[in-house]
PDB file of C-alpha atoms in Angstrom:
ATOM      1  CA  UNK A  20     -17.180  -9.897  10.024  1.00 56.00           C
ATOM      2  CA  UNK A  21     -16.910 -12.187   7.202  1.00 71.00           C
ATOM      3  CA  UNK A  22     -14.922  -9.935   5.156  1.00 71.00           C
ATOM      4  CA  UNK A  23     -12.540  -9.266   7.771  1.00 71.00           C
ATOM      5  CA  UNK A  24     -11.929 -12.964   8.235  1.00 80.00           C
ATOM      6  CA  UNK A  25     -11.374 -13.280   4.492  1.00 81.00           C
ATOM      7  CA  UNK A  26      -9.009 -10.482   4.516  1.00 75.00           C
ATOM      8  CA  UNK A  27      -6.940 -11.969   7.478  1.00 80.00           C
ATOM      9  CA  UNK A  28      -6.806 -15.305   5.721  1.00 87.00           C
ATOM     10  CA  UNK A  29      -5.594 -13.632   2.552  1.00 83.00           C
ATOM     11  CA  UNK A  30      -3.071 -11.724   4.527  1.00 81.00           C
ATOM     12  CA  UNK A  31      -1.638 -15.108   6.116  1.00 90.00           C
ATOM     13  CA  UNK A  32      -1.650 -16.766   2.838  1.00 92.00           C
ATOM     14  CA  UNK A  33       0.163 -13.946   1.250  1.00 86.00           C
ATOM     15  CA  UNK A  34       2.817 -13.781   3.812  1.00 87.00           C
ATOM     16  CA  UNK A  35       3.339 -17.450   3.649  1.00 90.00           C
ATOM     17  CA  UNK A  36       3.856 -17.280  -0.139  1.00 88.00           C
ATOM     18  CA  UNK A  37       6.158 -14.326   0.183  1.00 84.00           C
ATOM     19  CA  UNK A  38       8.155 -16.182   3.050  1.00 87.00           C
ATOM     20  CA  UNK A  39       8.687 -19.392   1.179  1.00 89.00           C
ATOM     21  CA  UNK A  40       8.870 -18.636  -2.436  1.00 88.00           C
ATOM     22  CA  UNK A  41      12.286 -17.301  -3.551  1.00 81.00           C
ATOM     23  CA  UNK A  42      11.436 -14.284  -5.601  1.00 79.00           C
ATOM     24  CA  UNK A  43      14.364 -12.217  -6.480  1.00 82.00           C
ATOM     25  CA  UNK A  44      15.164  -9.288  -8.570  1.00 82.00           C
ATOM     26  CA  UNK A  45      18.226  -7.333  -9.844  1.00 87.00           C
ATOM     27  CA  UNK A  46      19.671  -4.881  -7.559  1.00 88.00           C
ATOM     28  CA  UNK A  47      19.236  -2.279 -10.345  1.00 85.00           C
ATOM     29  CA  UNK A  48      15.543  -2.501  -9.742  1.00 85.00           C
ATOM     30  CA  UNK A  49      15.525  -2.005  -6.129  1.00 86.00           C
ATOM     31  CA  UNK A  50      14.604   1.736  -6.538  1.00 86.00           C
ATOM     32  CA  UNK A  51      11.608   0.964  -8.820  1.00 86.00           C
ATOM     33  CA  UNK A  52      10.305  -1.783  -6.459  1.00 86.00           C
ATOM     34  CA  UNK A  53      10.835   0.035  -3.158  1.00 88.00           C
ATOM     35  CA  UNK A  54       8.770   3.108  -4.598  1.00 90.00           C
ATOM     36  CA  UNK A  55       6.114   0.585  -6.114  1.00 87.00           C
ATOM     37  CA  UNK A  56       5.797  -1.277  -2.511  1.00 88.00           C
ATOM     38  CA  UNK A  57       5.508   2.212  -0.827  1.00 90.00           C
ATOM     39  CA  UNK A  58       2.601   3.029  -3.189  1.00 89.00           C
ATOM     40  CA  UNK A  59       1.081  -0.465  -2.611  1.00 88.00           C
ATOM     41  CA  UNK A  60       1.314   0.026   1.169  1.00 89.00           C
ATOM     42  CA  UNK A  61      -0.294   3.317   0.660  1.00 90.00           C
ATOM     43  CA  UNK A  62      -3.291   1.709  -0.970  1.00 90.00           C
ATOM     44  CA  UNK A  63      -3.455  -0.935   1.726  1.00 88.00           C
ATOM     45  CA  UNK A  64      -3.630   1.554   4.556  1.00 88.00           C
ATOM     46  CA  UNK A  65      -6.136   3.527   2.639  1.00 89.00           C
ATOM     47  CA  UNK A  66      -8.270   0.284   2.316  1.00 88.00           C
ATOM     48  CA  UNK A  67      -7.995  -0.328   6.039  1.00 86.00           C
ATOM     49  CA  UNK A  68      -9.149   3.235   6.702  1.00 87.00           C
ATOM     50  CA  UNK A  69     -11.977   2.940   4.253  1.00 88.00           C
ATOM     51  CA  UNK A  70     -13.186  -0.258   5.828  1.00 85.00           C
ATOM     52  CA  UNK A  71     -13.011   1.172   9.370  1.00 83.00           C
ATOM     53  CA  UNK A  72     -15.072   4.169   8.037  1.00 84.00           C
ATOM     54  CA  UNK A  73     -17.462   1.780   6.143  1.00 85.00           C
ATOM     55  CA  UNK A  74     -16.736   3.207   2.849  1.00 89.00           C
ATOM     56  CA  UNK A  75     -14.666   0.437   1.409  1.00 86.00           C
ATOM     57  CA  UNK A  76     -14.898  -0.507  -2.335  1.00 89.00           C
ATOM     58  CA  UNK A  77     -13.207  -3.532  -3.578  1.00 88.00           C
ATOM     59  CA  UNK A  78     -12.944  -2.100  -7.077  1.00 91.00           C
ATOM     60  CA  UNK A  79     -11.399   1.106  -5.951  1.00 91.00           C
ATOM     61  CA  UNK A  80      -9.011  -0.770  -3.740  1.00 90.00           C
ATOM     62  CA  UNK A  81      -7.713  -3.228  -6.382  1.00 91.00           C
ATOM     63  CA  UNK A  82      -7.299  -0.591  -9.101  1.00 93.00           C
ATOM     64  CA  UNK A  83      -5.605   1.740  -6.707  1.00 89.00           C
ATOM     65  CA  UNK A  84      -3.275  -0.973  -5.454  1.00 90.00           C
ATOM     66  CA  UNK A  85      -2.184  -1.898  -8.902  1.00 91.00           C
ATOM     67  CA  UNK A  86      -2.550   1.630 -10.502  1.00 91.00           C
ATOM     68  CA  UNK A  87      -0.513   3.417  -7.700  1.00 88.00           C
ATOM     69  CA  UNK A  88       2.302   0.752  -7.729  1.00 88.00           C
ATOM     70  CA  UNK A  89       2.519   0.836 -11.424  1.00 89.00           C
ATOM     71  CA  UNK A  90       2.412   4.647 -11.647  1.00 87.00           C
ATOM     72  CA  UNK A  91       5.103   5.001  -8.959  1.00 87.00           C
ATOM     73  CA  UNK A  92       7.581   2.448 -10.586  1.00 87.00           C
ATOM     74  CA  UNK A  93       7.039   4.177 -13.948  1.00 89.00           C
ATOM     75  CA  UNK A  94       7.558   7.632 -12.446  1.00 87.00           C
ATOM     76  CA  UNK A  95      10.995   6.197 -11.014  1.00 88.00           C
ATOM     77  CA  UNK A  96      11.894   4.518 -14.179  1.00 88.00           C
ATOM     78  CA  UNK A  97      11.154   7.466 -16.317  1.00 91.00           C
ATOM     79  CA  UNK A  98      12.997   9.826 -13.927  1.00 89.00           C
ATOM     80  CA  UNK A  99      16.029   7.426 -13.949  1.00 88.00           C
ATOM     81  CA  UNK A 100      16.120   7.549 -17.743  1.00 90.00           C
ATOM     82  CA  UNK A 101      15.968  11.268 -17.755  1.00 91.00           C
ATOM     83  CA  UNK A 102      18.514  11.794 -15.100  1.00 90.00           C
ATOM     84  CA  UNK A 103      16.098  13.482 -12.752  1.00 88.00           C
ATOM     85  CA  UNK A 104      15.234  12.157  -9.397  1.00 87.00           C
ATOM     86  CA  UNK A 105      11.367  11.800 -10.124  1.00 85.00           C
ATOM     87  CA  UNK A 106      10.862   8.979  -7.511  1.00 84.00           C
ATOM     88  CA  UNK A 107      11.042  11.762  -4.818  1.00 88.00           C
ATOM     89  CA  UNK A 108       7.702  12.904  -5.938  1.00 86.00           C
ATOM     90  CA  UNK A 109       6.398   9.423  -5.458  1.00 84.00           C
ATOM     91  CA  UNK A 110       8.033   9.162  -1.916  1.00 88.00           C
ATOM     92  CA  UNK A 111       6.606  12.374  -0.743  1.00 90.00           C
ATOM     93  CA  UNK A 112       3.139  11.644  -2.231  1.00 88.00           C
ATOM     94  CA  UNK A 113       2.532   8.114  -1.184  1.00 87.00           C
ATOM     95  CA  UNK A 114       4.745   8.572   2.023  1.00 88.00           C
ATOM     96  CA  UNK A 115       2.525  11.441   3.069  1.00 90.00           C
ATOM     97  CA  UNK A 116      -0.666   9.539   2.404  1.00 90.00           C
ATOM     98  CA  UNK A 117       0.539   6.403   4.050  1.00 89.00           C
ATOM     99  CA  UNK A 118       1.054   8.314   7.320  1.00 91.00           C
ATOM    100  CA  UNK A 119      -2.301  10.270   6.622  1.00 91.00           C
ATOM    101  CA  UNK A 120      -4.267   7.049   6.183  1.00 87.00           C
ATOM    102  CA  UNK A 121      -2.565   5.288   9.185  1.00 89.00           C
ATOM    103  CA  UNK A 122      -3.693   8.350  11.372  1.00 90.00           C
ATOM    104  CA  UNK A 123      -7.270   8.347  10.157  1.00 88.00           C
ATOM    105  CA  UNK A 124      -7.603   4.720  10.684  1.00 85.00           C
ATOM    106  CA  UNK A 125      -6.056   4.954  14.105  1.00 87.00           C
ATOM    107  CA  UNK A 126      -8.577   7.862  15.012  1.00 88.00           C
ATOM    108  CA  UNK A 127     -11.514   5.854  13.509  1.00 84.00           C
ATOM    109  CA  UNK A 128     -10.484   2.787  15.751  1.00 84.00           C
ATOM    110  CA  UNK A 129     -10.069   4.993  18.886  1.00 87.00           C
ATOM    111  CA  UNK A 130     -13.602   6.562  18.326  1.00 85.00           C
ATOM    112  CA  UNK A 131     -15.241   3.210  17.727  1.00 82.00           C
ATOM    113  CA  UNK A 132     -13.565   1.726  20.771  1.00 83.00           C
ATOM    114  CA  UNK A 133     -14.726   4.915  22.817  1.00 83.00           C
ATOM    115  CA  UNK A 134     -18.089   4.294  21.812  1.00 82.00           C
ATOM    116  CA  UNK A 135     -18.461   0.884  23.080  1.00 71.00           C
TER     117      UNK A 135
END
C-alpha cells in the first residue's frame, strides 16, 4: 500500500507541474510528441497492469517509459525525413498494447474484487 500512496502523490505532483508550468513546443513537433506520449501512456498502463498482477519492476518501468517514448519519437522523425509515414507503426503497436494493457488491468481488478 505504501508504493501505491507514493505513486498517487507522484501523479498529483506531476499533474500540478504540468498544469502550472508553461511548457510549449513548436507545432512542427506535434507529430513526434503525440507518438512519444502514446508510447509513454502504453508504458504507464503496462506498469499499472504489472502492479495489479504483482509483477511490477521499477527498472523495467523506467527504462520502458523513456525507451518507448524515445523510440517512437525517433521512428516518427526518421519516417518524416524519409517521406514515409513510419509513425503509423508506432501508433498501431503502442495503441494496441495500450488497450491490451488496460483490458488486462481491468480484468485483474475485477478478479481481485470478485475474490473479496
